[in-house]
Coordinates of C-alpha atoms and ligand atoms in Angstrom, one line a residue:
X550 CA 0.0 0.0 0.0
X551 CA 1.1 3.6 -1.0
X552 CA 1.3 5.7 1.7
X553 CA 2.1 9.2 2.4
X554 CA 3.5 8.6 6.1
X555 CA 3.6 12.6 7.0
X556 CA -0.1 12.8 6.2
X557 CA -1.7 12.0 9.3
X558 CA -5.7 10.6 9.1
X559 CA -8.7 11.2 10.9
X560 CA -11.9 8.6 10.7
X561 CA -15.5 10.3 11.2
X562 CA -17.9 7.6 12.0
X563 CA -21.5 7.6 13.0
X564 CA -23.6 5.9 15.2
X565 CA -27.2 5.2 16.5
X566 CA -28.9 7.3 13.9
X567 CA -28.1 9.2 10.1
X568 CA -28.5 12.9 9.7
X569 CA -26.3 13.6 13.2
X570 CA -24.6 16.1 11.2
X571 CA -21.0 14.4 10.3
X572 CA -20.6 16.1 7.4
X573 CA -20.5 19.3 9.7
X574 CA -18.7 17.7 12.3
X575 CA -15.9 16.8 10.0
X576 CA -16.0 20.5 8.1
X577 CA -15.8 22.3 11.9
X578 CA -12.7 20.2 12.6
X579 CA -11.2 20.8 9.5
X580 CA -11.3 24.5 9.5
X581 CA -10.3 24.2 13.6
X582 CA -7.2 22.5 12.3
X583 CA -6.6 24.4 8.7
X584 CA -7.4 28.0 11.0
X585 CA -3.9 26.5 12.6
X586 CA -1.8 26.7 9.6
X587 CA -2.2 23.1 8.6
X588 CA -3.0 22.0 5.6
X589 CA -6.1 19.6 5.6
X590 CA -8.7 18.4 2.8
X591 CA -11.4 16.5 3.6
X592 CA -13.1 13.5 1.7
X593 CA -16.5 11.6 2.0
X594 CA -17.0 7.6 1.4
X595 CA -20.9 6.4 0.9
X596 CA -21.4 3.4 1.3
X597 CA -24.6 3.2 -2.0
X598 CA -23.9 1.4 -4.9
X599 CA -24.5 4.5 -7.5
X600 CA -21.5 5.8 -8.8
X601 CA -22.6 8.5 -7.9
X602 CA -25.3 10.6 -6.7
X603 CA -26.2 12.0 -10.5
X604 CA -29.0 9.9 -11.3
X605 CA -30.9 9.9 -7.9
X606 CA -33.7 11.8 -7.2
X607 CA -33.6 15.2 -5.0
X608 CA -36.2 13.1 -2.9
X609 CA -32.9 10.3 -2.3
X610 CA -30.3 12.8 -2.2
X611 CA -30.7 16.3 -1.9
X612 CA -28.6 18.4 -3.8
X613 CA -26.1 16.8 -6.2
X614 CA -22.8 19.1 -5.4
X615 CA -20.4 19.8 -8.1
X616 CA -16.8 19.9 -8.0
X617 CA -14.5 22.1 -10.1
X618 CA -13.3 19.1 -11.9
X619 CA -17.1 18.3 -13.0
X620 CA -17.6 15.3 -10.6
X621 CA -21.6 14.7 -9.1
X622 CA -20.7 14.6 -5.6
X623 CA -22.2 14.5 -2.0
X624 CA -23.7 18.0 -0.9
X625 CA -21.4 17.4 2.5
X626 CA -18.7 18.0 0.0
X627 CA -20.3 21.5 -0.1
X628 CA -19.7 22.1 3.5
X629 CA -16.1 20.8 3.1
X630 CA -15.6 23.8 0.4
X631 CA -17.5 26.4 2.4
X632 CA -15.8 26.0 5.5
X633 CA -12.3 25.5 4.3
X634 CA -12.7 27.8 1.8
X635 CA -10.9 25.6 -0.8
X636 CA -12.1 23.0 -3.7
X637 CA -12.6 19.7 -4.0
X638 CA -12.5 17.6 -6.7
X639 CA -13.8 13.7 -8.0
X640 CA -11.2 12.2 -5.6
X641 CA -13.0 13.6 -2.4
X642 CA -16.2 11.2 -2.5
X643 CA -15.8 7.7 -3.2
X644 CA -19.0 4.9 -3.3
X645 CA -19.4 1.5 -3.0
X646 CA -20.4 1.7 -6.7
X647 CA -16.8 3.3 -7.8
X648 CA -15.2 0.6 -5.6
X649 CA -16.8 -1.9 -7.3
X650 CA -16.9 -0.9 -10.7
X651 CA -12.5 -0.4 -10.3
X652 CA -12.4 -3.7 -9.0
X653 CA -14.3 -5.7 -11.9
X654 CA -13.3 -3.3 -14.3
X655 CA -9.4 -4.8 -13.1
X656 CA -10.9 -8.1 -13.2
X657 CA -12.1 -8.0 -16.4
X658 CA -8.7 -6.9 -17.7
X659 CA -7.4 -10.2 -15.8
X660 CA -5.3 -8.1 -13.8
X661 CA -5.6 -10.6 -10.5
X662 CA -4.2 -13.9 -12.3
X663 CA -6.6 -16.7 -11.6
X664 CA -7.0 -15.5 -8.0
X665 CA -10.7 -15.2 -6.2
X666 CA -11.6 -11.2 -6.1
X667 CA -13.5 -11.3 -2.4
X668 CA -14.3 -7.9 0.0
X669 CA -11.2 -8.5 1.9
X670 CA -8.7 -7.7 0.4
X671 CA -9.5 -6.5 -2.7
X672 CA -12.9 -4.1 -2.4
X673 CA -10.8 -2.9 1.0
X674 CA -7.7 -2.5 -0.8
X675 CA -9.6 -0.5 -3.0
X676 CA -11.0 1.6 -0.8
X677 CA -7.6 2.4 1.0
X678 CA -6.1 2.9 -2.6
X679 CA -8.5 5.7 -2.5
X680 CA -7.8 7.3 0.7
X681 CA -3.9 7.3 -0.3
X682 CA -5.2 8.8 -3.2
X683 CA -6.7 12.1 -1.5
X684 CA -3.5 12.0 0.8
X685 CA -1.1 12.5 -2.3
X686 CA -3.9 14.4 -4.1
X687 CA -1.9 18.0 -2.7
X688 CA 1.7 18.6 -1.8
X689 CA 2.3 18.7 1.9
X690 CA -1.0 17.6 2.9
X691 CA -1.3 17.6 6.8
X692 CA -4.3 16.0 8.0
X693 CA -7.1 14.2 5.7
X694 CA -10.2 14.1 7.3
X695 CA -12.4 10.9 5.8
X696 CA -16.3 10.9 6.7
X697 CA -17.9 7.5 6.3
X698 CA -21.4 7.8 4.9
X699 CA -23.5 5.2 6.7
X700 CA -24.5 4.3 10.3
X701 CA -22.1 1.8 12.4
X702 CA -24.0 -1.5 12.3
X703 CA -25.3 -1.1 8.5
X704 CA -24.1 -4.2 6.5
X705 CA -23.1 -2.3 3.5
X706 CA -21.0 0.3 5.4
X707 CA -18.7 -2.9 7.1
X708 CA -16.1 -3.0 3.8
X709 CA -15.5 0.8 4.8
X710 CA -14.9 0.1 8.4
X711 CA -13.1 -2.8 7.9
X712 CA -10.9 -0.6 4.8
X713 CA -10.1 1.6 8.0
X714 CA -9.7 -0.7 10.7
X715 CA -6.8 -1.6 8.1
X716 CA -5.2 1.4 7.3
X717 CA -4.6 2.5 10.9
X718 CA -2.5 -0.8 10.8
X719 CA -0.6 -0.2 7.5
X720 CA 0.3 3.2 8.8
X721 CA 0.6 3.1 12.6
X722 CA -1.6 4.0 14.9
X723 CA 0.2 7.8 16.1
X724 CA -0.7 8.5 12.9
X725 CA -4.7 7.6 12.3
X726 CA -7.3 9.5 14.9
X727 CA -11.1 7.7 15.1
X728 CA -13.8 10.3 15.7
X729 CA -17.2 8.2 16.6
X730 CA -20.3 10.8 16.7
X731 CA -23.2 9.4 18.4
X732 CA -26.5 10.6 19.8
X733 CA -27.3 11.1 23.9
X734 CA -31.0 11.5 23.7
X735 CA -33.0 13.2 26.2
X736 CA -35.9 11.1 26.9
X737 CA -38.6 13.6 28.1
X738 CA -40.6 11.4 30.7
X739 CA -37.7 10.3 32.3
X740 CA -35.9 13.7 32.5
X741 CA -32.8 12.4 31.7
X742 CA -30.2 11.8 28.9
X743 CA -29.3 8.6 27.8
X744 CA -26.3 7.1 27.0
X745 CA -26.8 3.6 26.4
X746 CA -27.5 3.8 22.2
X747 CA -23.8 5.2 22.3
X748 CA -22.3 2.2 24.6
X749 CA -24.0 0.3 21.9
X750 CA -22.5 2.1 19.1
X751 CA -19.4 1.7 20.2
X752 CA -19.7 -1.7 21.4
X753 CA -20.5 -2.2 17.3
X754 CA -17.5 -0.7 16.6
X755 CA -15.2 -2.1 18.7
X756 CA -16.3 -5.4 17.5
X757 CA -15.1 -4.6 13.9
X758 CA -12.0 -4.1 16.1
X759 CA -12.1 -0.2 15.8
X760 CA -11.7 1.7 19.3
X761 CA -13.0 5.2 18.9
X762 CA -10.3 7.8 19.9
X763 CA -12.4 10.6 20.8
X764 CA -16.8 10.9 21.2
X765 CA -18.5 13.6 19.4
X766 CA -22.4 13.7 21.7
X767 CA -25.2 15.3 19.8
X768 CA -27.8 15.9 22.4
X769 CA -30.6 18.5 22.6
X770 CA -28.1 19.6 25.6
X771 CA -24.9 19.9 27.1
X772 CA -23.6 16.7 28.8
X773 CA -23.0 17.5 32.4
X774 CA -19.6 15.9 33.7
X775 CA -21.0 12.6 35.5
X776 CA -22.7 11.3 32.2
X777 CA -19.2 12.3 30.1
X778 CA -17.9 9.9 32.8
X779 CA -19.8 7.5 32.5
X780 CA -19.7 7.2 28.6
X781 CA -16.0 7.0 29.1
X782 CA -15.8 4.1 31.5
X783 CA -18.3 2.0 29.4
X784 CA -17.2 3.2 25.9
X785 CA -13.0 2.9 26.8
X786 CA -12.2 6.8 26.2
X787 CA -10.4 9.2 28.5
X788 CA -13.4 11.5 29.8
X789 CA -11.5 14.4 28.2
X790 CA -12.4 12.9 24.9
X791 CA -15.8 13.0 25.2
X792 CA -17.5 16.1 23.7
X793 CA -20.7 17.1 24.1
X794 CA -22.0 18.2 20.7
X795 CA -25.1 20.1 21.7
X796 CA -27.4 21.9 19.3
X797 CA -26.5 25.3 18.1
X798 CA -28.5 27.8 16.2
X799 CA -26.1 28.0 13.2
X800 CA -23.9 25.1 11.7
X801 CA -21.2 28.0 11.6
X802 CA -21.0 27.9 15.4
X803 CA -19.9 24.5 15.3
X804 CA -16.6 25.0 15.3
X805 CA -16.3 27.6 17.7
X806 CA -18.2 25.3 20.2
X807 CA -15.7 22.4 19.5
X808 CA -13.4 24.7 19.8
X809 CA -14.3 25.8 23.2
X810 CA -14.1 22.5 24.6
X811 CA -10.5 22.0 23.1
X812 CA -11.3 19.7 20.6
X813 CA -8.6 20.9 18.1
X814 CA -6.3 20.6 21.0
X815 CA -7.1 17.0 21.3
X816 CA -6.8 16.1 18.2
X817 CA -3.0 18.2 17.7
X818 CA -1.6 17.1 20.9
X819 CA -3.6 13.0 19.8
X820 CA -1.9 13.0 16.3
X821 CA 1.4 15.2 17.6
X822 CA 1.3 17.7 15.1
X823 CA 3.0 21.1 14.9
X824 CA 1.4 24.2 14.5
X825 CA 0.3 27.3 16.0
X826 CA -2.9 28.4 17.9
X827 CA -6.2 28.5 16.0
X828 CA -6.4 31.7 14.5
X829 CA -10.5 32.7 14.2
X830 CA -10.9 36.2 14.2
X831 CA -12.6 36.3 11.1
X832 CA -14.7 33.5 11.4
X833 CA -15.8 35.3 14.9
X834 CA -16.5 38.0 12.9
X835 CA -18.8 36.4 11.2
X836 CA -20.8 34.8 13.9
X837 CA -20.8 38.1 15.2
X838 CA -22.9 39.3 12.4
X839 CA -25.1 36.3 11.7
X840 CA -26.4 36.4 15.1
X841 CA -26.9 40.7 15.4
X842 CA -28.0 41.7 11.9
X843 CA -29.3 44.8 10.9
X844 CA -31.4 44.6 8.5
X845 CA -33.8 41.7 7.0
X846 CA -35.0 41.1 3.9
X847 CA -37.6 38.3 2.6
X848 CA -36.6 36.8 -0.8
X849 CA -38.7 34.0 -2.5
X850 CA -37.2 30.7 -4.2
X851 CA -39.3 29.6 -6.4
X852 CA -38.8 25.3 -7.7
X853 CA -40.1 21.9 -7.3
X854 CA -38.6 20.9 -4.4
X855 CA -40.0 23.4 -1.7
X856 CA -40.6 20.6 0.9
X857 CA -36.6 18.9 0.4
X858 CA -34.8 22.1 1.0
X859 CA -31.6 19.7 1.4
X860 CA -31.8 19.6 -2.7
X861 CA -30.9 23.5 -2.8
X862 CA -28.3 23.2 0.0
X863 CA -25.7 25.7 -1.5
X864 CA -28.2 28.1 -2.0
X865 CA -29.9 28.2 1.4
X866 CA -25.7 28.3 1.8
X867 CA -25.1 31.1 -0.3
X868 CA -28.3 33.3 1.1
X869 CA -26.5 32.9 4.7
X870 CA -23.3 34.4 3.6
X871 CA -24.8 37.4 1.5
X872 CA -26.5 37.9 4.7
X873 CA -23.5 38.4 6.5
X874 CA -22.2 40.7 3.8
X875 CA -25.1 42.6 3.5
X876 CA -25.5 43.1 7.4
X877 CA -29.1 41.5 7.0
X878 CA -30.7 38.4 7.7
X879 CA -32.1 36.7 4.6
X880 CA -35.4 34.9 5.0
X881 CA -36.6 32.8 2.1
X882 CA -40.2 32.0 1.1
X883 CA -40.7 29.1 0.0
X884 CA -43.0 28.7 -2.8
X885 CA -44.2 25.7 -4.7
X886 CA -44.2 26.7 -8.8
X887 CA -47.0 24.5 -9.4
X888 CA -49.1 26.8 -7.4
X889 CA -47.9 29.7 -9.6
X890 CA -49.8 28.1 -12.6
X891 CA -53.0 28.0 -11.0
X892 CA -52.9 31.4 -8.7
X893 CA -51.8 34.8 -9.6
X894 CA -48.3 35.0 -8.7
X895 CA -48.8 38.9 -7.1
X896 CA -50.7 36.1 -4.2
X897 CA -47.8 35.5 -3.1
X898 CA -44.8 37.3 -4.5
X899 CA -46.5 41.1 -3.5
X900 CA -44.6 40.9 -0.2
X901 CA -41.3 39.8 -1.3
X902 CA -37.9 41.9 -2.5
X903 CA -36.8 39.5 -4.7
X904 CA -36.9 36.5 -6.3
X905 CA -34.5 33.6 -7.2
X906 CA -35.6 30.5 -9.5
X907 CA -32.7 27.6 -9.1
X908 CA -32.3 24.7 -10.8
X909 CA -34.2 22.0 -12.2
X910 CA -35.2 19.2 -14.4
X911 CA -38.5 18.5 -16.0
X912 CA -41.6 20.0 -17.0
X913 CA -43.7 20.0 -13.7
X914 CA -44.3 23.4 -12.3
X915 CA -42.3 25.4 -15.8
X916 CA -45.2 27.4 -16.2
X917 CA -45.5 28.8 -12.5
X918 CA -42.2 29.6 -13.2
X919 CA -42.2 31.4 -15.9
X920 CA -45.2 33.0 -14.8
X921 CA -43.4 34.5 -11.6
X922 CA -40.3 35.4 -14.1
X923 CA -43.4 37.9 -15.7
X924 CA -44.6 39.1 -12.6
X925 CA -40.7 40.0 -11.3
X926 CA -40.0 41.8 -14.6
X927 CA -42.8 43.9 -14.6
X928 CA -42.5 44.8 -11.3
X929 CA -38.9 45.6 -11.4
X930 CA -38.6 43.3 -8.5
X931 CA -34.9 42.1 -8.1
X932 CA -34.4 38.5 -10.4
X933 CA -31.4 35.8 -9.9
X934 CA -32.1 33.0 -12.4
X935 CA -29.7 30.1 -11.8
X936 CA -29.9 27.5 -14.9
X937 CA -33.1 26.6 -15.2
X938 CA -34.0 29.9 -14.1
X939 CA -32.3 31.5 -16.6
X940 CA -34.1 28.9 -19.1
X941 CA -37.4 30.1 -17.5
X942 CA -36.2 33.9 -17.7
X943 CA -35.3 33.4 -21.7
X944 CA -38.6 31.8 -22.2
X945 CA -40.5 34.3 -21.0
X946 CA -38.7 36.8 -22.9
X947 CA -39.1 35.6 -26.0
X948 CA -42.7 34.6 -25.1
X949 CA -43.5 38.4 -24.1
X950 CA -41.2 40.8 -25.4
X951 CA -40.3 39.0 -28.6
X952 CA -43.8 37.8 -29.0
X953 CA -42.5 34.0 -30.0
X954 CA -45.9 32.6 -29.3
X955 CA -45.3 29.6 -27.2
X956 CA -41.6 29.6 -27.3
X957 CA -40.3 27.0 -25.0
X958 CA -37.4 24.9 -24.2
X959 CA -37.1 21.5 -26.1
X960 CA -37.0 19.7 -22.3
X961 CA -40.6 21.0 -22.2
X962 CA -42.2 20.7 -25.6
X963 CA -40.5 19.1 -28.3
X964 CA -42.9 20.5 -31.1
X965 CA -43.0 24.0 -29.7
X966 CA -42.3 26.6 -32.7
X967 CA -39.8 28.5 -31.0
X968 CA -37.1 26.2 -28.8
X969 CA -34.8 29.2 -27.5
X970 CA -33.8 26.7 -25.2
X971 CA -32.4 23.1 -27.1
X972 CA -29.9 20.7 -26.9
X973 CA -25.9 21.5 -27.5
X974 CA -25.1 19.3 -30.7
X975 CA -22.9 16.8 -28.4
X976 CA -25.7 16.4 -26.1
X977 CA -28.0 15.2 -28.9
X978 CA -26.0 11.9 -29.2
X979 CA -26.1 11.5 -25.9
X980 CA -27.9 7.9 -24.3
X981 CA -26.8 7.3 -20.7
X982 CA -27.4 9.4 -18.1
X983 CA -24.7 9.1 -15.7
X984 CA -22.1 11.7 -15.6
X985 CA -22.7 12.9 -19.4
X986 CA -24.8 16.2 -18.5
X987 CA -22.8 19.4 -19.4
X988 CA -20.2 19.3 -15.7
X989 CA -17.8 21.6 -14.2
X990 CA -16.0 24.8 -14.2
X991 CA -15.5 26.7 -17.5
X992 CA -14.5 30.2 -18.4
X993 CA -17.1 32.8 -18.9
X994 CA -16.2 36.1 -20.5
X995 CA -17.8 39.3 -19.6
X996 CA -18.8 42.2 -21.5
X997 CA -17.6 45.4 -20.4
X998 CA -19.8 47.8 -18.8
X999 CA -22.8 45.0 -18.0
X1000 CA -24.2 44.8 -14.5
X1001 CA -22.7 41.3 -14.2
X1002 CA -19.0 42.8 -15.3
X1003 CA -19.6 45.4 -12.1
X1004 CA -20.7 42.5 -10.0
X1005 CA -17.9 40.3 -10.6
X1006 CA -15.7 43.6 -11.3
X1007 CA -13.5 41.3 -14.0
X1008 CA -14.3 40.1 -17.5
X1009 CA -12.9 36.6 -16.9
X1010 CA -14.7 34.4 -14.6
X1011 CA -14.9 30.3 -13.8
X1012 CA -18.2 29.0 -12.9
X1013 CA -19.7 25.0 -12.7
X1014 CA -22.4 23.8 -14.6
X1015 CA -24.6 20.8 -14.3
X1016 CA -26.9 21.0 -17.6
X1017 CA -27.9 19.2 -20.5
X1018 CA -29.8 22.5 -22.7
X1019 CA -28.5 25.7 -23.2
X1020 CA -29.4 29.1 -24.8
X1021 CA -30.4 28.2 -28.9
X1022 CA -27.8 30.3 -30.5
X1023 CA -30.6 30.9 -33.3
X1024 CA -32.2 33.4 -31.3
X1025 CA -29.5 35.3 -29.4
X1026 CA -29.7 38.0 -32.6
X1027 CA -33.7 38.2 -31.7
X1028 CA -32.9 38.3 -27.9
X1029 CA -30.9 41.2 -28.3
X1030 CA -32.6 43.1 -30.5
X1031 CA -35.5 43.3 -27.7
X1032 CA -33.0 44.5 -25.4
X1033 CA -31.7 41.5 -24.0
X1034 CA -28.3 41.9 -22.9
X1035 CA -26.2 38.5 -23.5
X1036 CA -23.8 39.9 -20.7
X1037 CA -21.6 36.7 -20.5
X1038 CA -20.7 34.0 -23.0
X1039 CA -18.2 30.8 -23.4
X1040 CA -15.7 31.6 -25.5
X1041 CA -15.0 28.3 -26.5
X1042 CA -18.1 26.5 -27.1
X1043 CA -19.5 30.2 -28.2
X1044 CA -22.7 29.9 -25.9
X1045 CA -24.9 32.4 -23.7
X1046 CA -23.6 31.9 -20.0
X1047 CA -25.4 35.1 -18.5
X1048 CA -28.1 37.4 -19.1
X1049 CA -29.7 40.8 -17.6
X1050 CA -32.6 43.1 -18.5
X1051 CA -30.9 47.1 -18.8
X1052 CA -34.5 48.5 -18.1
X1053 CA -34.6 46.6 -14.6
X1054 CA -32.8 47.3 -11.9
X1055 CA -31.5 44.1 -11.0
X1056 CA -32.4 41.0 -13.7
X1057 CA -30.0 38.6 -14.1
X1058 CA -29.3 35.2 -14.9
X1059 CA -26.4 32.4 -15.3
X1060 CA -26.8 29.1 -17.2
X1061 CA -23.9 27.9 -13.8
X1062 CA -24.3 27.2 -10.7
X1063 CA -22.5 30.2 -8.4
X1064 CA -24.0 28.9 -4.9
X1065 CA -21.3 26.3 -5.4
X1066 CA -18.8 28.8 -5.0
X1067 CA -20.2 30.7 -1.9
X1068 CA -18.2 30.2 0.9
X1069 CA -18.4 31.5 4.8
X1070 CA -15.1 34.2 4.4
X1071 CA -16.2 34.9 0.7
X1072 CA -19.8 35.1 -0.8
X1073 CA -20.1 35.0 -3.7
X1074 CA -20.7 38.1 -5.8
X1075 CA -23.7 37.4 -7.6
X1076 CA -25.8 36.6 -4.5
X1077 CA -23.9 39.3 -2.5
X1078 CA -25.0 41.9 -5.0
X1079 CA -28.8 40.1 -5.4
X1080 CA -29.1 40.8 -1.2
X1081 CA -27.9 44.6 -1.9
X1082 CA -30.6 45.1 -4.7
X1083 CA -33.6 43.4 -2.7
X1084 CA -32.1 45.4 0.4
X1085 CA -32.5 48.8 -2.1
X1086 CA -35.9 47.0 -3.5
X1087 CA -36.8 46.8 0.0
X1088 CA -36.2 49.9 1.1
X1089 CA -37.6 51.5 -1.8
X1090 CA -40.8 50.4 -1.3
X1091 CA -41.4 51.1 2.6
X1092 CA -40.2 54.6 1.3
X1093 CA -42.8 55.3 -1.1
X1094 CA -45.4 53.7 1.2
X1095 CA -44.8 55.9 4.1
Ligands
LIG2377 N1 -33.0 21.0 -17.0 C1 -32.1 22.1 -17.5 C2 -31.0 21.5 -18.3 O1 -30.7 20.3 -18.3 C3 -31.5 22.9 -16.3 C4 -30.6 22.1 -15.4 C5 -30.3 22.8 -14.1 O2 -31.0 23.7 -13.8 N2 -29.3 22.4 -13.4 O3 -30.4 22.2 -19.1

């Protein structure tokens, strides 16, 4: 086995129950350690047979994340980004299905002369040929932080554990850390916290043969010293190891609460590594403002998926951070499109200073969308369109201003007379659907003097896409002629990336994704800039009310 021995390796396991927050968990501790001076990536292993999450629906998944390097990843790789304010690429999430498909692909090729390929070793070899993999991935990587997807005690989770019980062997144990985050409910009637599910968890683990270094305790609240005592007598930790990880009212506080019970200095003084003392001024700075703003501000989002808000994680994200650059707090309304095809959309978009369509696939709800686009142009109420939305925002350009009488996109209607939205040529010959969508960062270009060149204040810009359709090139002439402003375009493939609307004061839209670029110490521009105009729209509008 490869190994990079100067690269120490921390193991984030769960127990008990899913959605205990490991994905934040591991984040917090990586910006603890990165804020530092070390240098640490993170990397998530689930344990589904996909390849990836591309082809599940929202309702499976939530939000696919996409890395720079145009892999469909797990959204926690989106909290990895936003709190270590660095990207991640295709080699920072890893399924059973990848594992798999390397092994029988080598298999196939006859590369394991006439042996029998079984889960141990060759899917577990695998799996720590992977983790190498992230640990060489960057020079003078530090610390890798690996989050195990899963619950301890699900079968098809055991080949990671086991991959990891392993590498702590390979490697030594000074230089592997096991982080086991568990629940302590409260049980109401008895009016006390509870520790056995954790003894069990652990007693699950430590029948794999994996003794967890430190405890991570999600509880409603904080563990009081006798029951930290007792979890470490019956789960084999040092008391000082167990940390209570109590609810707090932003995921962004996480890591100063870990940080307050000296988990960071655990882990440095566990894994003897050299650096200096956390350095969170700016993070505090932030906390500071999330939790006093000044101002508020209601934008709506607009999609399918109003009752998953997991599937539009980075914008939720994104909305948080403009908030803290804006001095605001951003509240969303949630509104189902479908209703916006049977109701007027001044019911429910009357009260609101702007309004954001994300994202989408499919035809259900298109026409509440494009009806709320209407309503936000004529209103001059501030408009982000993100993909879809700018599909929607096209449409209903060309529908209204251009008078293309049922202009649509070919996703929606296949015979409609005017598809301003179609297929990219290499698209057309496309049959599967995994990985094959249009993926990952590419160049935009800017024009000079647009609203989006003063937004992003440069004419060169990288953004990620996730899209099969794109602006028909047919019609951009037309578009423009009505006063639509093609404000950014790819050089290379020569296609629309970003539109605005000059006669509105803030209309804009971009065929990428920029909430997967948001992060805590740097929001992104475009929703940065969106908060200021709805803050303006806002106050605007009390003004000529009063
Ligand atoms: N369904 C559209 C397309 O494939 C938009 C995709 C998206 O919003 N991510 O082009």
């Amino acid at each position: 086995m490869e190994n990079n021995h100067k690269v120490k390796h921390i193991f984030v396991t769960g127990g008990v129950v899913s959605s205990l927050g490991k994905g934040i968990a591991s984040a917090s501790l990586g910006m603890l350690l990165q804020s530092r001076g070390l240098k640490v990536t993170i990397m998530k292993m689930d344990p589904y047979i996909n390849v990836d999450p591309g082809t599940m629906s929202p309702f499976q998944h939530g939000e696919v994340y996409v890395t720079e390097d145009g892999a469909e990843t797990d959204l926690d790789l989106g909290h990895y980004e936003r709190f270590l304010n660095k990207s991640t690429s295709q080699l920072n999430n890893t399924t059973t299905g990848q594992i798999y498909f390397e092994v029988i692909t080598r298999e196939r090729r006859g590369d394991y002369l006439g042996k029998t390929v079984q889960v141990i070793p060759h899917i577990t070899d695998e799996i720590k040929r992977h983790i190498s993999a992230v640990a060489l991935s960057e020079p003078d990587l530090d610390v890798v932080i690996t989050e195990v997807g899963g619950t301890v005690g699900d079968i098809e989770s055991l080949p990671f554990l086991e991959a990891i019980r392993q590498y702590r062997l390979d490697i030594g144990k000074d230089n592997v850390l096991n982080i086991h985050l568990t629940l302590v409910p409260y049980i109401a009637s008895a009016g006390e916290l509870k520790t056995k599910p954790t003894q069990h968890s652990v007693m699950r683990l430590r029948e794999i043969g994996i003794q967890p270094d430190i405890l991570l305790c999600r509880t409603e609240r904080a563990l009081p010293e006798d029951l930290k005592a007792k979890i470490a007598l019956f789960c084999n930790v040092p008391i000082d190891s167990v940390i209570s990880a109590a609810d707090v009212s932003s995921i962004y506080e996480v890591p100063l609460y870990f940080n307050a019970q000296k988990l960071d200095d655990l882990v440095v003084e566990r894994l003897n590594l050299k650096c200096g003392q956390p350095k969170l001024a700016k993070w505090n700075k932030v906390i500071e403002k999330l939790r006093n703003p000044q101002h508020e501000v209601t934008i709506a989002m607009c999609g399918k998926y109003v009752d998953l808000q997991d599937s539009y994680k980075s914008i939720i994200e994104s909305f948080v951070h403009a908030g803290v650059s804006n001095d605001a707090k951003v509240k969303l309304k949630w509104i189902s499109s479908e209703i916006l095809e049977k109701q007027h959309p001044s019911e429910y978009l009357s009260d609101v200073a702007g309004l954001l369509i994300p994202g989408g696939f499919g035809d259900r709800g298109i026409e509440g969308k494009i009806n709320a686009v209407s309503y936000a142009r004529e209103n001059k109420i501030p408009f982000f369109g993100i993909c879809l939305g700018l599909q929607c925002a096209v449409i209903e350009f060309a529908r209204n201003i251009c008078k293309l009488e049922n202009a649509n996109s070919m996703e929606f209607n296949s015979e409609t007379p005017y598809p301003v939205i179609d297929l990219m040529e290499q698209q057309k010959r496309v049959k599967s659907k995994g990985g094959t969508m249009r993926l990952g960062s590419s160049m935009c270009k800017i024009t000079e003097g647009t609203l989006a060149h003063k937004i992003y204040g440069k004419t060169e810009i990288m953004e990620r896409h996730r899209h099969r359709f794109e602006v028909n090139n047919d019609y951009r002439e037309l578009l423009e002629s009505r006063g639509m402003i093609l404000s950014g375009i790819n050089p290379e493939l020569d296609l629309v990336e970003m539109i605005e609307l000059p006669e509105h004061p803030w209309f804009v839209g971009g065929q990428f994704h920029p909430e997967l670029q948001s992060r805590v110490l740097e929001v992104h521009p475009l929703f940065r800039e969106f908060v200021a105009a709805a803050l303006k729209f806002k106050q605007k509008n009390t003004n000529a009310n009063s």
